[in-house]
PDB file of C-alpha atoms and ligand atoms in Angstrom:
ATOM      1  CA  UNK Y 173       0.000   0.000   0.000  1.00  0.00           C
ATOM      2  CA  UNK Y 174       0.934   3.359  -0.359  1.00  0.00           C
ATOM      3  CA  UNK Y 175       0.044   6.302   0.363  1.00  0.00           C
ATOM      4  CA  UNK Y 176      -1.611   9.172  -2.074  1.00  0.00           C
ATOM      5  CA  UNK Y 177      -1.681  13.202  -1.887  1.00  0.00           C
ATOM      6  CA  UNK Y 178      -5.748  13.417  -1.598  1.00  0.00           C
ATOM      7  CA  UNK Y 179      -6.874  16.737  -3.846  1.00  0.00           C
ATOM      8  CA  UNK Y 180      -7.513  20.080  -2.485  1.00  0.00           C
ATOM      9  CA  UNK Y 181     -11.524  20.531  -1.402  1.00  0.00           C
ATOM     10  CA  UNK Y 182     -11.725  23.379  -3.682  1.00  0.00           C
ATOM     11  CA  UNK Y 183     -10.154  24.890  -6.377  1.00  0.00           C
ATOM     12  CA  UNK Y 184      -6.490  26.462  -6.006  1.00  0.00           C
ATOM     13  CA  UNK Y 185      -7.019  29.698  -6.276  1.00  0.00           C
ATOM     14  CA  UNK Y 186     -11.047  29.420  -4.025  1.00  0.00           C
ATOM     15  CA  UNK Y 187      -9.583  30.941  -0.792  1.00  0.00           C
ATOM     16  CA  UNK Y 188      -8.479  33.973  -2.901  1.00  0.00           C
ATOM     17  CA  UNK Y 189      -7.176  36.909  -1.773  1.00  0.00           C
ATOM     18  CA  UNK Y 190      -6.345  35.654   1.805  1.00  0.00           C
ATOM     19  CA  UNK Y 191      -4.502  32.634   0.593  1.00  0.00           C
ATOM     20  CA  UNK Y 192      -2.783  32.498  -2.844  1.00  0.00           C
ATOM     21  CA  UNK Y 193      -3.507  29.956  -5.528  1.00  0.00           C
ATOM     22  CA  UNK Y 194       0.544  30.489  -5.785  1.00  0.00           C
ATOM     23  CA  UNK Y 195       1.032  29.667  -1.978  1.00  0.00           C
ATOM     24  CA  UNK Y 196      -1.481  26.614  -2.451  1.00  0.00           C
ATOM     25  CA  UNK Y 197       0.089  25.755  -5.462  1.00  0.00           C
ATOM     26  CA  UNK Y 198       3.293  25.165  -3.529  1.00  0.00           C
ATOM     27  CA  UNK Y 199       1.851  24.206  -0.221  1.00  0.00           C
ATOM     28  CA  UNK Y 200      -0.294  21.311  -1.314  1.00  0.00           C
ATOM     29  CA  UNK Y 201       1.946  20.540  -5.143  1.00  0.00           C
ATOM     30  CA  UNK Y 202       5.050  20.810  -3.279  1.00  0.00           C
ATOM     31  CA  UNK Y 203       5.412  20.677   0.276  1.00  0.00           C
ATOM     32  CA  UNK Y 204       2.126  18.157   1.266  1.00  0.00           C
ATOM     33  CA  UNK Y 205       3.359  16.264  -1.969  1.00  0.00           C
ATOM     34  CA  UNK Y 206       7.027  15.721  -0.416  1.00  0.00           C
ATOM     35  CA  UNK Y 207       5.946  14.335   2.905  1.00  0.00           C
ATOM     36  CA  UNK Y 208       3.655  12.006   0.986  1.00  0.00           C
ATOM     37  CA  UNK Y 209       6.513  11.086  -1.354  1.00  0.00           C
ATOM     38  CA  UNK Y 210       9.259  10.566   1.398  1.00  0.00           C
ATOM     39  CA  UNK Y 211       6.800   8.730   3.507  1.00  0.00           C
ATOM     40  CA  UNK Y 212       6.205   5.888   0.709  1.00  0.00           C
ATOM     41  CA  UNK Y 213       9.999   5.563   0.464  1.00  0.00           C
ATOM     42  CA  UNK Y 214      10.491   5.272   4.013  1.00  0.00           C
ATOM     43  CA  UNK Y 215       7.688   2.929   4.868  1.00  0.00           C
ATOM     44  CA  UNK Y 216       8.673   0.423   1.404  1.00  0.00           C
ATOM     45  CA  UNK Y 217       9.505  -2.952   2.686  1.00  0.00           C
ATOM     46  CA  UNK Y 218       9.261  -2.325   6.406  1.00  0.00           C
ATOM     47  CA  UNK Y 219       6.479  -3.387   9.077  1.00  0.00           C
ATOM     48  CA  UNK Y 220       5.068  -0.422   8.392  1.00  0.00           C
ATOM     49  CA  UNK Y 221       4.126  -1.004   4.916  1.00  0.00           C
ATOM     50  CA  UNK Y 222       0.715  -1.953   5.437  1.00  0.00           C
ATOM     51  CA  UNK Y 223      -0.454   0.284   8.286  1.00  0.00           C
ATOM     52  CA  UNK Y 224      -2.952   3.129   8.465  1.00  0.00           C
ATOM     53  CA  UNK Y 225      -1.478   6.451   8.167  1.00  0.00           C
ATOM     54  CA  UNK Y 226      -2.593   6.687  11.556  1.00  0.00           C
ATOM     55  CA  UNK Y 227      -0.817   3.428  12.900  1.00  0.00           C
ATOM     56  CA  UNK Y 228       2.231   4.472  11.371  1.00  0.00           C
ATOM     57  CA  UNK Y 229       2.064   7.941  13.235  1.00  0.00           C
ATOM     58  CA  UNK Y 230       1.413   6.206  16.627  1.00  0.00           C
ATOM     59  CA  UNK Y 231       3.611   3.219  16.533  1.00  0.00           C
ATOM     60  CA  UNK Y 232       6.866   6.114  15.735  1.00  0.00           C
ATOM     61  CA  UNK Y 233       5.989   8.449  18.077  1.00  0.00           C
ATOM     62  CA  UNK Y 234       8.970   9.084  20.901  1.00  0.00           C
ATOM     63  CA  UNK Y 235      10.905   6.930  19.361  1.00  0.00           C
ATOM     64  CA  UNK Y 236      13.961   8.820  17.903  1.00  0.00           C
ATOM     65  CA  UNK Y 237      15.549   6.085  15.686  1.00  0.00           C
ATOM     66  CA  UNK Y 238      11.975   6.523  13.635  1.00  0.00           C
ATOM     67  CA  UNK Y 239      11.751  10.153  13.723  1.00  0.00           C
ATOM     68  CA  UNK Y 240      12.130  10.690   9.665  1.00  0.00           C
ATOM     69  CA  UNK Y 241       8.998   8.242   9.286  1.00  0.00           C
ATOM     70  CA  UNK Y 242       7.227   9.734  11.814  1.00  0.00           C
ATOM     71  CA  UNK Y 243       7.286  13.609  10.637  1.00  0.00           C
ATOM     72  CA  UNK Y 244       6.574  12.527   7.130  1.00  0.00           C
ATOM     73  CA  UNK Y 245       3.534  10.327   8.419  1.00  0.00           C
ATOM     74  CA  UNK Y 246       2.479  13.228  10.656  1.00  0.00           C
ATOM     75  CA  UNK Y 247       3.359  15.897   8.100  1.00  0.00           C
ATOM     76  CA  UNK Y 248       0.878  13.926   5.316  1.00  0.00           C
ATOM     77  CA  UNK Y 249      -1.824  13.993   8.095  1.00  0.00           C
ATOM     78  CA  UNK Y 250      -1.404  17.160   9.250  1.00  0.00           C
ATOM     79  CA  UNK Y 251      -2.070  18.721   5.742  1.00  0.00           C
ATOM     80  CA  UNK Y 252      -4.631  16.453   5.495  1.00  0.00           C
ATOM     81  CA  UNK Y 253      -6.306  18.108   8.037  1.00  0.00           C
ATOM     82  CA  UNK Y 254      -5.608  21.409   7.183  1.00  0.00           C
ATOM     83  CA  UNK Y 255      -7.360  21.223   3.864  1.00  0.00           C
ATOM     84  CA  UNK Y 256     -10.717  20.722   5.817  1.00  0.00           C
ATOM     85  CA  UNK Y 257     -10.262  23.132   8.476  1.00  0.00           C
ATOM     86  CA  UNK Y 258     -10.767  25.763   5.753  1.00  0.00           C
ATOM     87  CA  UNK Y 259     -13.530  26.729   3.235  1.00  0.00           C
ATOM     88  CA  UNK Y 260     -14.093  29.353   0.319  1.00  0.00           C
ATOM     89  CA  UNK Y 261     -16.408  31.594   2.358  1.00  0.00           C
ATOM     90  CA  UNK Y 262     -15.420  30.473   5.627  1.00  0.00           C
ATOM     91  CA  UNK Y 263     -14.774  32.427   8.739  1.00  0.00           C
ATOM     92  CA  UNK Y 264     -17.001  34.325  10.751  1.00  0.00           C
ATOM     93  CA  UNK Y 265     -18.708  33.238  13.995  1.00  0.00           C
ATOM     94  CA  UNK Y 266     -19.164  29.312  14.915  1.00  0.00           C
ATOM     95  CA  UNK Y 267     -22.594  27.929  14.821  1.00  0.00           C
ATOM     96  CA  UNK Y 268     -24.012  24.572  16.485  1.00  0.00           C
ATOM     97  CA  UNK Y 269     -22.810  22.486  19.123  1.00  0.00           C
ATOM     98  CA  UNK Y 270     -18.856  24.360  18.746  1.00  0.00           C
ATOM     99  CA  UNK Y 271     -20.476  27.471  19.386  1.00  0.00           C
ATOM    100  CA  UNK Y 272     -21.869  26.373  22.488  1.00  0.00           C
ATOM    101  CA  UNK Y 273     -18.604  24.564  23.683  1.00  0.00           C
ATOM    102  CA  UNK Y 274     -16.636  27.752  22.512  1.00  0.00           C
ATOM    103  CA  UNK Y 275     -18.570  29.753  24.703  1.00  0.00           C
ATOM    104  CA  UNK Y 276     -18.475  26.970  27.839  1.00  0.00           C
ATOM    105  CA  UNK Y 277     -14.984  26.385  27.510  1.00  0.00           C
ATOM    106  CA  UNK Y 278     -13.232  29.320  27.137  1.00  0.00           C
ATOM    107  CA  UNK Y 279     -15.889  32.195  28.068  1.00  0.00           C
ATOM    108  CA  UNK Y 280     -16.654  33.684  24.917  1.00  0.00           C
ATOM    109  CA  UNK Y 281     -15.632  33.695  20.983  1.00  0.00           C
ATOM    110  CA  UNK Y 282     -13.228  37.030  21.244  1.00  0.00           C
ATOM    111  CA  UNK Y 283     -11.845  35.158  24.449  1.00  0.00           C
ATOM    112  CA  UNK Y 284     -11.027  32.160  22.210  1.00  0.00           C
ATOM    113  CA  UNK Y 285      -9.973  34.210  18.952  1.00  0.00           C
ATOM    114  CA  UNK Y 286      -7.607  35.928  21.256  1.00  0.00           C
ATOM    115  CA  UNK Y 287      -6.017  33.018  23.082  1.00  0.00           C
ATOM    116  CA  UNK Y 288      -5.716  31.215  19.952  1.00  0.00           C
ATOM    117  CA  UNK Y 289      -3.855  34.197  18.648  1.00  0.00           C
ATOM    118  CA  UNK Y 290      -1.692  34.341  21.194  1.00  0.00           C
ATOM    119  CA  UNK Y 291      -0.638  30.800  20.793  1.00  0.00           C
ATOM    120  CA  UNK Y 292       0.315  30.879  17.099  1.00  0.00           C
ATOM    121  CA  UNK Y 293       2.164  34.459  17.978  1.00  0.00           C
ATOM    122  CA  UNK Y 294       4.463  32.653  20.821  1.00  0.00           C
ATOM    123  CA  UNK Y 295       4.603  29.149  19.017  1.00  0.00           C
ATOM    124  CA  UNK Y 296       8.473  29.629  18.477  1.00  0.00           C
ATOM    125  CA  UNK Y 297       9.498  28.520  15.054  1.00  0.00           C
ATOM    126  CA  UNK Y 298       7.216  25.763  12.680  1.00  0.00           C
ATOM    127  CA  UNK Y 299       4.528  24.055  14.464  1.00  0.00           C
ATOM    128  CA  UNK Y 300       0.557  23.763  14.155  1.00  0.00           C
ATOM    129  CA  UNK Y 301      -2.456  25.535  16.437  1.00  0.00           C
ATOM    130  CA  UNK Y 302      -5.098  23.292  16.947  1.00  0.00           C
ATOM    131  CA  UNK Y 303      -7.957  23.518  18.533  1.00  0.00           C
ATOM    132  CA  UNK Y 304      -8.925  20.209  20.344  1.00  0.00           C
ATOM    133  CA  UNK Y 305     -11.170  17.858  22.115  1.00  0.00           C
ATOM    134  CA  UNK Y 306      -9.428  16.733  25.299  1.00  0.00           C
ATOM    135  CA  UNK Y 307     -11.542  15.022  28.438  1.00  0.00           C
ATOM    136  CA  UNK Y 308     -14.702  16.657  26.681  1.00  0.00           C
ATOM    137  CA  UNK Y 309     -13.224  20.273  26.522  1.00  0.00           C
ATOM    138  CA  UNK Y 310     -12.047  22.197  24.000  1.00  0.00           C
ATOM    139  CA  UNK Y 311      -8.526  23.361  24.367  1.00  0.00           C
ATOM    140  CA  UNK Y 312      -6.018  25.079  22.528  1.00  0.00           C
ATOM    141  CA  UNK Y 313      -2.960  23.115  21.639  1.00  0.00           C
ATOM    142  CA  UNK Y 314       0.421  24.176  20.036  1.00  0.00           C
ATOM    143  CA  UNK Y 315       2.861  21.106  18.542  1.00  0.00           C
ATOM    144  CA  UNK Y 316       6.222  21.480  16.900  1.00  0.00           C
ATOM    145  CA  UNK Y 317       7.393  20.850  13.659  1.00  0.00           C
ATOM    146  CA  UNK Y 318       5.397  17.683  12.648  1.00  0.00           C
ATOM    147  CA  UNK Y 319       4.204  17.180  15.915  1.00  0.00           C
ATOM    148  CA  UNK Y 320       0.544  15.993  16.074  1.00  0.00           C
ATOM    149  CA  UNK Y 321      -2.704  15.600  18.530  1.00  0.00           C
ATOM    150  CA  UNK Y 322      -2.880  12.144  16.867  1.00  0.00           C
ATOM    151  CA  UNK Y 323       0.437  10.970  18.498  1.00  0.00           C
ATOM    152  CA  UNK Y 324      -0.577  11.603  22.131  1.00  0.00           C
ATOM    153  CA  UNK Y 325      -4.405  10.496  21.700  1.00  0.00           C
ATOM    154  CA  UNK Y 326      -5.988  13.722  21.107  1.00  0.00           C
ATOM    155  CA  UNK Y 327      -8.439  14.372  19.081  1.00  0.00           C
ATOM    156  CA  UNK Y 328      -8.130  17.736  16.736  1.00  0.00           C
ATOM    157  CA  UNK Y 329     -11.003  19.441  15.717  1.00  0.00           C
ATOM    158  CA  UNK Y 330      -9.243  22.502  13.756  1.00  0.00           C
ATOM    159  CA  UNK Y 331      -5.608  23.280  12.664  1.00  0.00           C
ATOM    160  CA  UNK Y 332      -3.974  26.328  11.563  1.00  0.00           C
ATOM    161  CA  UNK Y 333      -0.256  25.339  10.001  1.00  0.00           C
ATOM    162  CA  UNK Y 334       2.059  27.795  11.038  1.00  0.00           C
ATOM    163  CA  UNK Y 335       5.203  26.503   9.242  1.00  0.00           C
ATOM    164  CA  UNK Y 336       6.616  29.650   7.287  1.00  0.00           C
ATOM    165  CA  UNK Y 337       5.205  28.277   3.612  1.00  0.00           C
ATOM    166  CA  UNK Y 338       1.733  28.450   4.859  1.00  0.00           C
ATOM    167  CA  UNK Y 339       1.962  31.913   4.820  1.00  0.00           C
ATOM    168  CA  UNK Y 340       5.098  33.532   3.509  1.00  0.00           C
ATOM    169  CA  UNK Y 341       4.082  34.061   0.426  1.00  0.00           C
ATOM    170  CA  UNK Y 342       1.322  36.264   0.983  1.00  0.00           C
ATOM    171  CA  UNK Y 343       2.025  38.070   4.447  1.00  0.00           C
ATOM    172  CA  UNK Y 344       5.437  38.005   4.833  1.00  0.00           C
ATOM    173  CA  UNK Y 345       6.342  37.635   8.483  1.00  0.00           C
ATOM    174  CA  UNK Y 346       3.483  38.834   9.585  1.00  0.00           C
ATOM    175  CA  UNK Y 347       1.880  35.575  11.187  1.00  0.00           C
ATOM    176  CA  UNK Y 348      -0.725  37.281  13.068  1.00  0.00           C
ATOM    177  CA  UNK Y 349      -2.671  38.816   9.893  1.00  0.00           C
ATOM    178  CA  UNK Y 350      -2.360  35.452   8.509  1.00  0.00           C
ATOM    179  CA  UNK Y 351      -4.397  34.265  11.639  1.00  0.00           C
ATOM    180  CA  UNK Y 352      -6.790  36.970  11.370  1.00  0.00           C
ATOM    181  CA  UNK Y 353      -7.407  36.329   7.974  1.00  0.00           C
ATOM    182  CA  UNK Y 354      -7.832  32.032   8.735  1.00  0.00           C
ATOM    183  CA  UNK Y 355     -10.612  32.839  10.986  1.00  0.00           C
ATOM    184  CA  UNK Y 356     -12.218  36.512   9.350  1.00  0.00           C
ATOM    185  CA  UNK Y 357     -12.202  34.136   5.770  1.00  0.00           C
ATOM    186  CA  UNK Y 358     -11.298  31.202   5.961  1.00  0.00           C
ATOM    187  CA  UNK Y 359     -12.164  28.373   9.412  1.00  0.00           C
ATOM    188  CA  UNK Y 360     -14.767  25.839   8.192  1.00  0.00           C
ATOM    189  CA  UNK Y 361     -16.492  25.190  11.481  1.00  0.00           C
ATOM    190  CA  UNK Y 362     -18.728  23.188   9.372  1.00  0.00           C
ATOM    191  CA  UNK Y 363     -15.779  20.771   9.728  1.00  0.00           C
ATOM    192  CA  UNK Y 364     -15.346  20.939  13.454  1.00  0.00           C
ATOM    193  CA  UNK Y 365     -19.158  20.575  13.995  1.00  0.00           C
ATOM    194  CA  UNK Y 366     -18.927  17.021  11.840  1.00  0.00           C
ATOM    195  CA  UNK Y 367     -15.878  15.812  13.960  1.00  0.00           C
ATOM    196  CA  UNK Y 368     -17.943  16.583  17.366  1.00  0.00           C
ATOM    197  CA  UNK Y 369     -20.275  14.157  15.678  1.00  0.00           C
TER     198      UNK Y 369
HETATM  199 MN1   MN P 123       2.492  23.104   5.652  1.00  0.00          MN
END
């Protein structure tokens, strides 16, 4: 088995003008295509050949001597993800059942805008924000580099990649417009609703 770079959910240039088709055009043709790449060279002929991407990200996490499977596994997944925490015509308020956690969990939506913010602003170097389901709470969670709710048995509900070629291309350094513009234009909480089943 191996593994295959899944299309876009809309067309490259749908989350126009607060994400590039250019950046996308990289992001998913180069960067998600890479991971997906390495990762079926990596895995070829090993015990891992068979797994889930899923498996493969558990069974490599903390251990060092697998570390190049395990951010290519986690990097495919990751992107993955990412796709479907955004929409053309997203952003905006939440509706349904994450609207009502939102406002439980962490007081109100500017409250949770802000704090989520915050996190991708200190998140030192590449990483993800996620926003996650943890003991029946929504929290907000920074990882590292490939690092993933998956590995330590979280479960995501929303990402926000802050690696540099998420957003480079269209703001520069400036991460935090590129957050205000994910959840002004872009957050599919349609998405997050689904995954709270
Ligand atoms: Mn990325």
């Amino acid at each position: 088995m191996s593994f295959i770079l899944p299309r876009l959910p809309y067309s490259k240039d749908a989350l126009e003008p607060h994400i590039s088709a250019k950046t996308l055009d990289f992001h998913h043709g180069k960067h998600h295509s890479a991971y997906v790449r390495s990762l079926n060279e990596l895995i070829e002929g090993t015990a891992f050949a068979n797994d889930e991407l899923e498996t493969i990200i558990k069974k490599t996490a903390n251990n060092t001597a697998q570390s190049r499977i395990f951010n290519n596994a986690a990097q495919v997944w990751n992107h993955n993800f990412y796709w479907k925490s955004m929409k053309p015509n997203g952003g905006g308020k939440p509706t349904g059942c994450i609207e009502q956690m939102i406002n439980t969990d962490f007081a109100d939506y500017m409250t949770f805008i802000a704090n989520f913010k915050n996190a991708g602003l200190t998140q030192f170097g590449s990483g993800w924000i996620w926003l996650v389901l943890k003991n029946n709470k929504l929290e907000i969670m920074k990882t590292s580099n490939a690092d993933t709710p998956i590995a330590h048995n979280i479960k995501p509900l929303l990402t926000v990649d802050i690696w540099e070629h998420a957003y480079y291309l269209d703001y520069q350094n400036r991460r935090g417009d590129y957050l205000d513009a994910f959840f002004k234009y872009l957050v599919n909480w349609d998405n997050a609703n689904s995954l709270l089943g």
